[in-house]
Amino acid sequence: IDVESAKKKVWETTAIGLPQASFSANYQHIFDTIPEISLPIPGVTEKLTMAVKDNVTYDVTVSQLIFSGEYIVGLQASRVFKELSEKNLAKTENQTIESVTNSYYMIQVVEENISVLKQSLEVMNKTYNDLAKMNEVGFNEETDVDQIKINKTNIEILINSLNAQKEILTKLLKLQLGLDFSQQILLTEKLSSVIEMCNLGFIGAQEFNVENTVDMQLINTQVKLSELSLKREKSTFLPTISGFYRYQKQLKEPSFSFTMKNIGGISISLPIFSSGMKMAKVSQAKLALKQSQLNRTNVEQSLIMEYDQAKSDYLTAFSNYNMNKESMELSKKIYDKTIIKYTEGVASSFELTQNQGQYLTTQSNYFDSVLKLLQNKAKLERILKKYVKQ
């Protein structure tokens, strides 16, 4: 909508320098006595009236701006303003894509976490049922069964918590996509296929050029606007020239009238003295331009730093992901063996609880590292995305 509004603004400004036509009409009634005159011509007795008691006057006026420095600069500024709106749209789109992508990834991570926990719960339920049957015939103690039940309940609590989190995240994704909360959405892509796209080659395959970023394009456009603002203030010292043509007619013409029906002309307006007001405006515009140029330098450095930071964060996240993945696989291997040992009476309940806690911790760390890796990838993609004119 902002871009469409900017396009209309360009035409609004353009129309100022195009021909303008207006029509007006007015009705008048003269309450006083209409003056009359007699011409000193022998044999002519008719008196001439100076006006008509009831009359309608209408006129058509056509005007054309011939020269105006402010108009020329204003026309240029309106087009640059349209460019600014297009670049703001591109920036908003990039930010929205990153936000939607992150929400999408979070739901994927939570779903995968729930799936892994459900698999663990299935194993725990089977172990619990086996130990409960063994306890019925006196092959183990009741505390062994209770310990497994506690461990089973801990996993169920985690699953319930993650399901609630998934529901909120799904609503957030719908909000970002502009969908109604009642509308159903289904994420068909698997987390594993998304993770496969994360590698070290992702960074090397794309070159970062700060001049291609939408933020740099935005600040360059703002500098252009500042330059045009200075140009506009300087243009106020130039004259404004316009031409016009007017046709005026009365519906009832009096016998004697000085009204001219066809009038054309040119007007010139030239500023002479403003007590330094115009120079003060020029000075302000120069300072505003200097600020824009300094701001451009700061933005350029900030964007380079943002890229370097994002690249470093991605490399760190990639390394942490690989280490956490290995730790989770090892802790699961230890936990699975401990369950077998526990059912055989070789491992203690303390050892089982300790290994389960270790497995759940490494699993949580793994999914956190997956999420950070994907979020850093989304951020890098947004930074590396080149600005393409709408």
mmCIF file of C-alpha atoms in Angstrom:
data_model
loop_
_atom_site.group_PDB
_atom_site.id
_atom_site.type_symbol
_atom_site.label_atom_id
_atom_site.label_comp_id
_atom_site.label_asym_id
_atom_site.label_seq_id
_atom_site.Cartn_x
_atom_site.Cartn_y
_atom_site.Cartn_z
ATOM 1 C CA ILE A 1 0.000 0.000 0.000
ATOM 2 C CA ASP A 2 2.895 2.358 0.783
ATOM 3 C CA VAL A 3 4.398 1.696 -2.663
ATOM 4 C CA GLU A 4 1.066 2.279 -4.397
ATOM 5 C CA SER A 5 0.603 5.494 -2.405
ATOM 6 C CA ALA A 6 4.105 6.635 -3.466
ATOM 7 C CA LYS A 7 3.209 6.008 -7.131
ATOM 8 C CA LYS A 8 0.140 8.229 -6.745
ATOM 9 C CA LYS A 9 2.339 10.864 -5.073
ATOM 10 C CA VAL A 10 4.616 10.881 -8.135
ATOM 11 C CA TRP A 11 1.630 11.587 -10.374
ATOM 12 C CA GLU A 12 0.301 14.216 -7.965
ATOM 13 C CA THR A 13 3.620 16.061 -8.165
ATOM 14 C CA THR A 14 3.868 15.595 -11.953
ATOM 15 C CA ALA A 15 0.373 17.026 -12.431
ATOM 16 C CA ILE A 16 1.441 20.334 -10.866
ATOM 17 C CA GLY A 17 3.448 21.130 -14.005
ATOM 18 C CA LEU A 18 0.748 19.987 -16.435
ATOM 19 C CA PRO A 19 -2.098 22.183 -17.800
ATOM 20 C CA GLN A 20 -4.781 23.055 -15.238
ATOM 21 C CA ALA A 21 -8.335 24.015 -16.198
ATOM 22 C CA SER A 22 -11.103 25.370 -13.979
ATOM 23 C CA PHE A 23 -14.674 26.470 -14.471
ATOM 24 C CA SER A 24 -16.638 28.833 -12.241
ATOM 25 C CA ALA A 25 -20.094 30.381 -12.395
ATOM 26 C CA ASN A 26 -21.906 32.840 -10.148
ATOM 27 C CA TYR A 27 -25.341 34.341 -10.026
ATOM 28 C CA GLN A 28 -25.905 37.937 -8.902
ATOM 29 C CA HIS A 29 -28.909 40.182 -8.257
ATOM 30 C CA ILE A 30 -28.519 43.969 -8.065
ATOM 31 C CA PHE A 31 -30.884 45.550 -5.562
ATOM 32 C CA ASP A 32 -30.019 49.136 -6.449
ATOM 33 C CA THR A 33 -31.279 51.029 -9.480
ATOM 34 C CA ILE A 34 -29.344 50.155 -12.625
ATOM 35 C CA PRO A 35 -27.513 53.259 -13.973
ATOM 36 C CA GLU A 36 -28.244 54.281 -17.510
ATOM 37 C CA ILE A 37 -26.431 56.586 -19.934
ATOM 38 C CA SER A 38 -27.546 58.439 -23.056
ATOM 39 C CA LEU A 39 -25.174 58.722 -25.954
ATOM 40 C CA PRO A 40 -24.822 62.287 -27.426
ATOM 41 C CA ILE A 41 -25.730 61.081 -30.892
ATOM 42 C CA PRO A 42 -28.383 63.009 -32.892
ATOM 43 C CA GLY A 43 -31.503 60.983 -33.504
ATOM 44 C CA VAL A 44 -30.615 58.286 -30.869
ATOM 45 C CA THR A 45 -32.932 58.338 -27.894
ATOM 46 C CA GLU A 46 -32.231 54.830 -26.522
ATOM 47 C CA LYS A 47 -30.504 54.703 -23.164
ATOM 48 C CA LEU A 48 -27.699 52.178 -22.489
ATOM 49 C CA THR A 49 -27.721 50.156 -19.245
ATOM 50 C CA MET A 50 -24.485 49.633 -17.317
ATOM 51 C CA ALA A 51 -25.542 46.258 -15.874
ATOM 52 C CA VAL A 52 -28.279 43.612 -15.737
ATOM 53 C CA LYS A 53 -30.396 43.246 -12.610
ATOM 54 C CA ASP A 54 -30.270 39.418 -12.595
ATOM 55 C CA ASN A 55 -27.333 37.779 -14.317
ATOM 56 C CA VAL A 56 -25.087 34.734 -14.381
ATOM 57 C CA THR A 57 -21.371 35.102 -15.055
ATOM 58 C CA TYR A 58 -19.168 32.166 -15.914
ATOM 59 C CA ASP A 59 -15.537 31.827 -16.822
ATOM 60 C CA VAL A 60 -13.137 29.124 -17.953
ATOM 61 C CA THR A 61 -9.482 29.463 -16.994
ATOM 62 C CA VAL A 62 -6.562 27.410 -18.324
ATOM 63 C CA SER A 63 -3.129 27.779 -16.730
ATOM 64 C CA GLN A 64 0.276 26.249 -17.393
ATOM 65 C CA LEU A 65 3.406 26.306 -15.262
ATOM 66 C CA ILE A 66 6.259 27.323 -17.562
ATOM 67 C CA PHE A 67 9.232 27.271 -15.207
ATOM 68 C CA SER A 68 9.692 26.516 -11.503
ATOM 69 C CA GLY A 69 12.910 25.304 -9.917
ATOM 70 C CA GLU A 70 10.983 23.929 -6.936
ATOM 71 C CA TYR A 71 8.701 21.943 -9.249
ATOM 72 C CA ILE A 72 11.616 20.345 -11.117
ATOM 73 C CA VAL A 73 13.332 19.302 -7.884
ATOM 74 C CA GLY A 74 10.030 18.212 -6.350
ATOM 75 C CA LEU A 75 9.391 15.947 -9.334
ATOM 76 C CA GLN A 76 12.801 14.329 -8.877
ATOM 77 C CA ALA A 77 12.202 13.943 -5.126
ATOM 78 C CA SER A 78 8.821 12.263 -5.636
ATOM 79 C CA ARG A 79 10.443 9.602 -7.822
ATOM 80 C CA VAL A 80 13.192 9.016 -5.273
ATOM 81 C CA PHE A 81 10.499 8.790 -2.578
ATOM 82 C CA LYS A 82 8.851 6.031 -4.655
ATOM 83 C CA GLU A 83 12.207 4.211 -4.783
ATOM 84 C CA LEU A 84 12.459 4.558 -1.008
ATOM 85 C CA SER A 85 9.023 2.954 -0.591
ATOM 86 C CA GLU A 86 10.007 0.051 -2.869
ATOM 87 C CA LYS A 87 13.193 -0.560 -0.894
ATOM 88 C CA ASN A 88 11.326 -0.359 2.411
ATOM 89 C CA LEU A 89 8.951 -2.978 1.034
ATOM 90 C CA ALA A 90 11.885 -5.234 0.101
ATOM 91 C CA LYS A 91 13.383 -4.823 3.589
ATOM 92 C CA THR A 92 10.050 -5.650 5.244
ATOM 93 C CA GLU A 93 9.679 -8.719 3.025
ATOM 94 C CA ASN A 94 13.167 -9.948 3.973
ATOM 95 C CA GLN A 95 12.479 -9.445 7.681
ATOM 96 C CA THR A 96 9.110 -11.190 7.383
ATOM 97 C CA ILE A 97 10.689 -14.149 5.582
ATOM 98 C CA GLU A 98 13.267 -14.488 8.378
ATOM 99 C CA SER A 99 10.565 -14.307 11.087
ATOM 100 C CA VAL A 100 8.343 -16.866 9.344
ATOM 101 C CA THR A 101 11.339 -19.129 8.700
ATOM 102 C CA ASN A 102 12.364 -19.045 12.372
ATOM 103 C CA SER A 103 8.828 -19.876 13.530
ATOM 104 C CA TYR A 104 8.700 -22.691 10.979
ATOM 105 C CA TYR A 105 12.007 -24.072 12.251
ATOM 106 C CA MET A 106 10.907 -23.845 15.895
ATOM 107 C CA ILE A 107 7.798 -25.920 15.180
ATOM 108 C CA GLN A 108 9.902 -28.479 13.306
ATOM 109 C CA VAL A 109 12.358 -28.765 16.197
ATOM 110 C CA VAL A 110 9.558 -29.135 18.759
ATOM 111 C CA GLU A 111 7.808 -31.781 16.621
ATOM 112 C CA GLU A 112 11.028 -33.756 16.249
ATOM 113 C CA ASN A 113 11.692 -33.450 19.986
ATOM 114 C CA ILE A 114 8.196 -34.772 20.742
ATOM 115 C CA SER A 115 8.722 -37.663 18.306
ATOM 116 C CA VAL A 116 12.001 -38.706 19.978
ATOM 117 C CA LEU A 117 10.465 -38.457 23.457
ATOM 118 C CA LYS A 118 7.492 -40.564 22.373
ATOM 119 C CA GLN A 119 9.887 -43.266 21.201
ATOM 120 C CA SER A 120 11.588 -43.142 24.609
ATOM 121 C CA LEU A 121 8.165 -43.305 26.288
ATOM 122 C CA GLU A 122 7.269 -46.436 24.320
ATOM 123 C CA VAL A 123 10.439 -48.129 25.567
ATOM 124 C CA MET A 124 9.742 -46.903 29.107
ATOM 125 C CA ASN A 125 6.140 -48.181 28.991
ATOM 126 C CA LYS A 126 7.312 -51.613 27.869
ATOM 127 C CA THR A 127 9.931 -51.711 30.645
ATOM 128 C CA TYR A 128 7.352 -50.568 33.186
ATOM 129 C CA ASN A 129 4.864 -53.271 32.126
ATOM 130 C CA ASP A 130 7.555 -55.981 32.214
ATOM 131 C CA LEU A 131 8.734 -54.947 35.686
ATOM 132 C CA ALA A 132 5.133 -54.707 36.957
ATOM 133 C CA LYS A 133 4.464 -58.311 35.840
ATOM 134 C CA MET A 134 7.726 -59.497 37.418
ATOM 135 C CA ASN A 135 6.772 -57.716 40.635
ATOM 136 C CA GLU A 136 3.420 -59.536 40.705
ATOM 137 C CA VAL A 137 5.223 -62.885 40.900
ATOM 138 C CA GLY A 138 7.836 -61.580 43.343
ATOM 139 C CA PHE A 139 10.878 -61.413 41.087
ATOM 140 C CA ASN A 140 11.682 -57.763 41.985
ATOM 141 C CA GLU A 141 10.882 -55.081 44.528
ATOM 142 C CA GLU A 142 8.048 -52.588 44.287
ATOM 143 C CA THR A 143 10.529 -49.701 44.451
ATOM 144 C CA ASP A 144 11.958 -50.853 41.102
ATOM 145 C CA VAL A 145 8.525 -50.487 39.500
ATOM 146 C CA ASP A 146 7.950 -47.121 41.193
ATOM 147 C CA GLN A 147 11.272 -45.788 39.938
ATOM 148 C CA ILE A 148 10.419 -46.662 36.349
ATOM 149 C CA LYS A 149 7.002 -45.037 36.797
ATOM 150 C CA ILE A 150 8.657 -41.809 37.990
ATOM 151 C CA ASN A 151 10.966 -41.815 34.990
ATOM 152 C CA LYS A 152 7.999 -42.487 32.681
ATOM 153 C CA THR A 153 6.035 -39.617 34.214
ATOM 154 C CA ASN A 154 8.963 -37.233 33.693
ATOM 155 C CA ILE A 155 8.935 -37.966 29.962
ATOM 156 C CA GLU A 156 5.133 -37.548 29.778
ATOM 157 C CA ILE A 157 5.438 -34.131 31.460
ATOM 158 C CA LEU A 158 8.040 -33.060 28.890
ATOM 159 C CA ILE A 159 5.823 -34.215 26.006
ATOM 160 C CA ASN A 160 2.825 -32.296 27.373
ATOM 161 C CA SER A 161 4.948 -29.168 27.802
ATOM 162 C CA LEU A 162 6.263 -29.409 24.244
ATOM 163 C CA ASN A 163 2.758 -29.970 22.832
ATOM 164 C CA ALA A 164 1.584 -26.761 24.517
ATOM 165 C CA GLN A 165 4.642 -24.950 23.143
ATOM 166 C CA LYS A 166 3.897 -26.287 19.652
ATOM 167 C CA GLU A 167 0.331 -24.956 19.825
ATOM 168 C CA ILE A 168 1.537 -21.435 20.668
ATOM 169 C CA LEU A 169 4.240 -21.536 17.987
ATOM 170 C CA THR A 170 1.690 -22.646 15.385
ATOM 171 C CA LYS A 171 -0.502 -19.653 16.266
ATOM 172 C CA LEU A 172 2.538 -17.387 15.946
ATOM 173 C CA LEU A 173 3.276 -18.797 12.484
ATOM 174 C CA LYS A 174 -0.348 -18.247 11.417
ATOM 175 C CA LEU A 175 -0.172 -14.671 12.698
ATOM 176 C CA GLN A 176 3.016 -13.995 10.733
ATOM 177 C CA LEU A 177 1.514 -15.539 7.595
ATOM 178 C CA GLY A 178 -1.662 -13.486 7.968
ATOM 179 C CA LEU A 179 -3.827 -16.594 8.419
ATOM 180 C CA ASP A 180 -6.842 -16.984 10.679
ATOM 181 C CA PHE A 181 -6.169 -18.999 13.842
ATOM 182 C CA SER A 182 -8.967 -21.410 12.889
ATOM 183 C CA GLN A 183 -7.236 -22.281 9.615
ATOM 184 C CA GLN A 184 -5.343 -25.574 9.657
ATOM 185 C CA ILE A 185 -1.713 -25.744 8.505
ATOM 186 C CA LEU A 186 0.559 -28.752 8.158
ATOM 187 C CA LEU A 187 4.354 -28.687 8.004
ATOM 188 C CA THR A 188 5.252 -31.376 5.476
ATOM 189 C CA GLU A 189 9.024 -30.866 5.392
ATOM 190 C CA LYS A 190 11.135 -33.035 7.665
ATOM 191 C CA LEU A 191 13.647 -31.452 10.026
ATOM 192 C CA SER A 192 16.379 -33.794 8.776
ATOM 193 C CA SER A 193 16.071 -32.474 5.202
ATOM 194 C CA VAL A 194 16.406 -28.880 6.475
ATOM 195 C CA ILE A 195 19.471 -29.731 8.568
ATOM 196 C CA GLU A 196 21.128 -31.319 5.526
ATOM 197 C CA MET A 197 21.195 -27.877 3.879
ATOM 198 C CA CYS A 198 23.343 -26.555 6.736
ATOM 199 C CA ASN A 199 27.015 -26.986 5.919
ATOM 200 C CA LEU A 200 30.202 -24.979 5.730
ATOM 201 C CA GLY A 201 29.866 -24.686 1.963
ATOM 202 C CA PHE A 202 26.764 -22.555 2.492
ATOM 203 C CA ILE A 203 28.986 -19.605 3.501
ATOM 204 C CA GLY A 204 31.613 -20.006 0.789
ATOM 205 C CA ALA A 205 29.010 -20.272 -1.976
ATOM 206 C CA GLN A 206 27.752 -16.724 -1.474
ATOM 207 C CA GLU A 207 29.743 -13.507 -1.612
ATOM 208 C CA PHE A 208 28.833 -10.606 0.634
ATOM 209 C CA ASN A 209 28.808 -7.160 -0.963
ATOM 210 C CA VAL A 210 27.508 -4.450 1.340
ATOM 211 C CA GLU A 211 26.415 -2.301 -1.622
ATOM 212 C CA ASN A 212 23.968 -5.000 -2.731
ATOM 213 C CA THR A 213 22.084 -5.094 0.571
ATOM 214 C CA VAL A 214 18.670 -3.473 0.850
ATOM 215 C CA ASP A 215 19.776 -1.535 3.966
ATOM 216 C CA MET A 216 22.656 0.060 2.057
ATOM 217 C CA GLN A 217 20.344 0.830 -0.854
ATOM 218 C CA LEU A 218 17.937 2.444 1.609
ATOM 219 C CA ILE A 219 20.538 4.728 3.160
ATOM 220 C CA ASN A 220 21.827 5.678 -0.322
ATOM 221 C CA THR A 221 18.286 6.673 -1.281
ATOM 222 C CA GLN A 222 17.953 8.733 1.890
ATOM 223 C CA VAL A 223 21.191 10.556 0.993
ATOM 224 C CA LYS A 224 19.679 11.259 -2.450
ATOM 225 C CA LEU A 225 16.626 12.771 -0.781
ATOM 226 C CA SER A 226 18.878 14.988 1.361
ATOM 227 C CA GLU A 227 20.744 16.134 -1.745
ATOM 228 C CA LEU A 228 17.439 16.970 -3.443
ATOM 229 C CA SER A 229 16.259 18.802 -0.332
ATOM 230 C CA LEU A 230 19.345 21.047 -0.554
ATOM 231 C CA LYS A 231 18.746 21.501 -4.265
ATOM 232 C CA ARG A 232 15.145 22.486 -3.596
ATOM 233 C CA GLU A 233 16.122 25.154 -1.052
ATOM 234 C CA LYS A 234 18.595 26.612 -3.553
ATOM 235 C CA SER A 235 15.910 26.615 -6.265
ATOM 236 C CA THR A 236 13.772 29.033 -4.230
ATOM 237 C CA PHE A 237 16.106 31.819 -5.417
ATOM 238 C CA LEU A 238 14.943 31.227 -9.002
ATOM 239 C CA PRO A 239 11.875 32.863 -10.553
ATOM 240 C CA THR A 240 8.571 31.090 -11.132
ATOM 241 C CA ILE A 241 6.930 31.637 -14.534
ATOM 242 C CA SER A 242 3.408 30.605 -15.480
ATOM 243 C CA GLY A 243 0.950 31.410 -18.258
ATOM 244 C CA PHE A 244 -2.841 31.566 -18.307
ATOM 245 C CA TYR A 245 -5.844 32.074 -20.565
ATOM 246 C CA ARG A 246 -9.285 33.105 -19.301
ATOM 247 C CA TYR A 247 -12.601 33.278 -21.119
ATOM 248 C CA GLN A 248 -15.351 35.147 -19.243
ATOM 249 C CA LYS A 249 -18.941 35.720 -20.365
ATOM 250 C CA GLN A 250 -22.192 36.968 -18.885
ATOM 251 C CA LEU A 251 -25.397 35.141 -19.693
ATOM 252 C CA LYS A 252 -27.168 38.502 -20.151
ATOM 253 C CA GLU A 253 -24.906 41.133 -21.562
ATOM 254 C CA PRO A 254 -25.666 44.750 -20.552
ATOM 255 C CA SER A 255 -25.907 47.383 -23.269
ATOM 256 C CA PHE A 256 -22.668 48.956 -22.150
ATOM 257 C CA SER A 257 -19.884 46.828 -20.536
ATOM 258 C CA PHE A 258 -16.112 47.008 -20.023
ATOM 259 C CA THR A 259 -15.800 43.250 -19.427
ATOM 260 C CA MET A 260 -13.141 41.602 -21.606
ATOM 261 C CA LYS A 261 -14.109 38.091 -22.695
ATOM 262 C CA ASN A 262 -10.699 36.731 -23.757
ATOM 263 C CA ILE A 263 -7.671 37.384 -21.579
ATOM 264 C CA GLY A 264 -4.249 35.757 -21.728
ATOM 265 C CA GLY A 265 -1.029 36.490 -19.911
ATOM 266 C CA ILE A 266 2.209 35.426 -18.286
ATOM 267 C CA SER A 267 3.147 35.978 -14.659
ATOM 268 C CA ILE A 268 6.653 36.024 -13.220
ATOM 269 C CA SER A 269 7.404 35.804 -9.515
ATOM 270 C CA LEU A 270 10.964 36.596 -8.422
ATOM 271 C CA PRO A 271 12.053 36.589 -4.753
ATOM 272 C CA ILE A 272 14.177 39.625 -3.891
ATOM 273 C CA PHE A 273 14.720 39.873 -0.148
ATOM 274 C CA SER A 274 13.790 37.535 2.746
ATOM 275 C CA SER A 275 16.032 38.813 5.594
ATOM 276 C CA GLY A 276 18.312 35.755 5.335
ATOM 277 C CA MET A 277 15.486 33.214 5.794
ATOM 278 C CA LYS A 278 16.231 31.400 2.521
ATOM 279 C CA MET A 279 19.967 31.236 3.265
ATOM 280 C CA ALA A 280 19.201 29.792 6.704
ATOM 281 C CA LYS A 281 17.101 27.051 5.059
ATOM 282 C CA VAL A 282 19.931 26.293 2.633
ATOM 283 C CA SER A 283 22.375 26.014 5.559
ATOM 284 C CA GLN A 284 20.021 23.630 7.381
ATOM 285 C CA ALA A 285 19.690 21.464 4.263
ATOM 286 C CA LYS A 286 23.502 21.328 3.952
ATOM 287 C CA LEU A 287 23.814 20.145 7.558
ATOM 288 C CA ALA A 288 21.067 17.537 7.022
ATOM 289 C CA LEU A 289 22.961 16.240 3.973
ATOM 290 C CA LYS A 290 26.169 15.994 6.025
ATOM 291 C CA GLN A 291 24.277 13.993 8.659
ATOM 292 C CA SER A 292 22.924 11.620 5.985
ATOM 293 C CA GLN A 293 26.415 11.061 4.582
ATOM 294 C CA LEU A 294 27.830 10.328 8.051
ATOM 295 C CA ASN A 295 24.914 8.012 8.738
ATOM 296 C CA ARG A 296 25.656 6.167 5.490
ATOM 297 C CA THR A 297 29.215 5.484 6.661
ATOM 298 C CA ASN A 298 27.941 4.200 10.006
ATOM 299 C CA VAL A 299 25.360 1.956 8.334
ATOM 300 C CA GLU A 300 27.986 0.539 5.973
ATOM 301 C CA GLN A 301 30.309 -0.362 8.859
ATOM 302 C CA SER A 302 27.404 -1.778 10.896
ATOM 303 C CA LEU A 303 26.302 -4.019 8.019
ATOM 304 C CA ILE A 304 29.840 -5.375 7.555
ATOM 305 C CA MET A 305 30.059 -6.049 11.279
ATOM 306 C CA GLU A 306 26.602 -7.697 11.268
ATOM 307 C CA TYR A 307 27.690 -10.060 8.491
ATOM 308 C CA ASP A 308 30.966 -10.942 10.242
ATOM 309 C CA GLN A 309 29.060 -11.616 13.481
ATOM 310 C CA ALA A 310 26.403 -13.709 11.721
ATOM 311 C CA LYS A 311 29.080 -15.713 9.896
ATOM 312 C CA SER A 312 30.945 -16.352 13.170
ATOM 313 C CA ASP A 313 27.695 -17.321 14.953
ATOM 314 C CA TYR A 314 26.818 -19.756 12.152
ATOM 315 C CA LEU A 315 30.232 -21.450 12.283
ATOM 316 C CA THR A 316 29.984 -21.745 16.083
ATOM 317 C CA ALA A 317 26.418 -23.079 15.853
ATOM 318 C CA PHE A 318 27.487 -25.629 13.232
ATOM 319 C CA SER A 319 30.317 -26.866 15.463
ATOM 320 C CA ASN A 320 28.062 -27.017 18.552
ATOM 321 C CA TYR A 321 25.417 -28.904 16.589
ATOM 322 C CA ASN A 322 27.885 -31.645 15.603
ATOM 323 C CA MET A 323 29.206 -31.999 19.164
ATOM 324 C CA ASN A 324 25.736 -32.044 20.744
ATOM 325 C CA LYS A 325 24.544 -34.581 18.196
ATOM 326 C CA GLU A 326 27.425 -36.905 19.106
ATOM 327 C CA SER A 327 26.812 -36.391 22.856
ATOM 328 C CA MET A 328 23.118 -37.193 22.477
ATOM 329 C CA GLU A 329 23.824 -40.372 20.517
ATOM 330 C CA LEU A 330 26.341 -41.521 23.145
ATOM 331 C CA SER A 331 24.048 -40.744 26.093
ATOM 332 C CA LYS A 332 21.153 -42.576 24.392
ATOM 333 C CA LYS A 333 23.403 -45.585 23.870
ATOM 334 C CA ILE A 334 24.364 -45.520 27.574
ATOM 335 C CA TYR A 335 20.743 -45.013 28.663
ATOM 336 C CA ASP A 336 19.438 -47.901 26.523
ATOM 337 C CA LYS A 337 22.067 -50.257 27.971
ATOM 338 C CA THR A 338 21.264 -49.099 31.499
ATOM 339 C CA ILE A 339 17.558 -49.940 31.007
ATOM 340 C CA ILE A 340 18.516 -53.477 29.967
ATOM 341 C CA LYS A 341 20.865 -53.809 32.926
ATOM 342 C CA TYR A 342 18.180 -52.455 35.248
ATOM 343 C CA THR A 343 15.563 -54.974 34.084
ATOM 344 C CA GLU A 344 18.151 -57.729 34.605
ATOM 345 C CA GLY A 345 18.923 -56.455 38.098
ATOM 346 C CA VAL A 346 22.515 -55.496 37.300
ATOM 347 C CA ALA A 347 22.096 -51.663 37.432
ATOM 348 C CA SER A 348 20.639 -49.675 40.341
ATOM 349 C CA SER A 349 17.658 -47.296 40.189
ATOM 350 C CA PHE A 350 20.011 -44.403 40.988
ATOM 351 C CA GLU A 351 22.165 -45.273 37.969
ATOM 352 C CA LEU A 352 19.065 -45.495 35.759
ATOM 353 C CA THR A 353 17.738 -42.132 36.939
ATOM 354 C CA GLN A 354 21.139 -40.517 36.501
ATOM 355 C CA ASN A 355 21.556 -41.829 32.950
ATOM 356 C CA GLN A 356 18.025 -40.857 32.013
ATOM 357 C CA GLY A 357 18.632 -37.297 33.246
ATOM 358 C CA GLN A 358 21.881 -37.197 31.280
ATOM 359 C CA TYR A 359 20.096 -38.398 28.130
ATOM 360 C CA LEU A 360 17.273 -35.859 28.468
ATOM 361 C CA THR A 361 19.808 -33.068 29.040
ATOM 362 C CA THR A 362 21.902 -33.957 25.982
ATOM 363 C CA GLN A 363 18.711 -34.325 23.955
ATOM 364 C CA SER A 364 17.584 -30.845 25.018
ATOM 365 C CA ASN A 365 21.038 -29.437 24.214
ATOM 366 C CA TYR A 366 20.929 -31.112 20.805
ATOM 367 C CA PHE A 367 17.593 -29.600 19.806
ATOM 368 C CA ASP A 368 18.678 -26.188 21.128
ATOM 369 C CA SER A 369 21.786 -26.387 18.944
ATOM 370 C CA VAL A 370 19.678 -27.428 15.935
ATOM 371 C CA LEU A 371 17.403 -24.428 16.422
ATOM 372 C CA LYS A 372 20.340 -22.009 16.810
ATOM 373 C CA LEU A 373 21.974 -23.443 13.690
ATOM 374 C CA LEU A 374 18.814 -22.973 11.627
ATOM 375 C CA GLN A 375 18.147 -19.494 13.026
ATOM 376 C CA ASN A 376 21.707 -18.394 12.207
ATOM 377 C CA LYS A 377 21.279 -19.827 8.703
ATOM 378 C CA ALA A 378 18.054 -17.824 8.248
ATOM 379 C CA LYS A 379 19.810 -14.675 9.461
ATOM 380 C CA LEU A 380 22.719 -15.189 7.062
ATOM 381 C CA GLU A 381 20.305 -15.755 4.184
ATOM 382 C CA ARG A 382 18.570 -12.469 4.991
ATOM 383 C CA ILE A 383 21.908 -10.579 5.160
ATOM 384 C CA LEU A 384 23.240 -12.146 1.951
ATOM 385 C CA LYS A 385 20.034 -11.565 0.001
ATOM 386 C CA LYS A 386 20.737 -9.028 -2.728
ATOM 387 C CA TYR A 387 18.349 -6.154 -3.278
ATOM 388 C CA VAL A 388 16.284 -6.690 -6.409
ATOM 389 C CA LYS A 389 14.219 -3.758 -7.694
ATOM 390 C CA GLN A 390 10.512 -4.426 -7.317
#
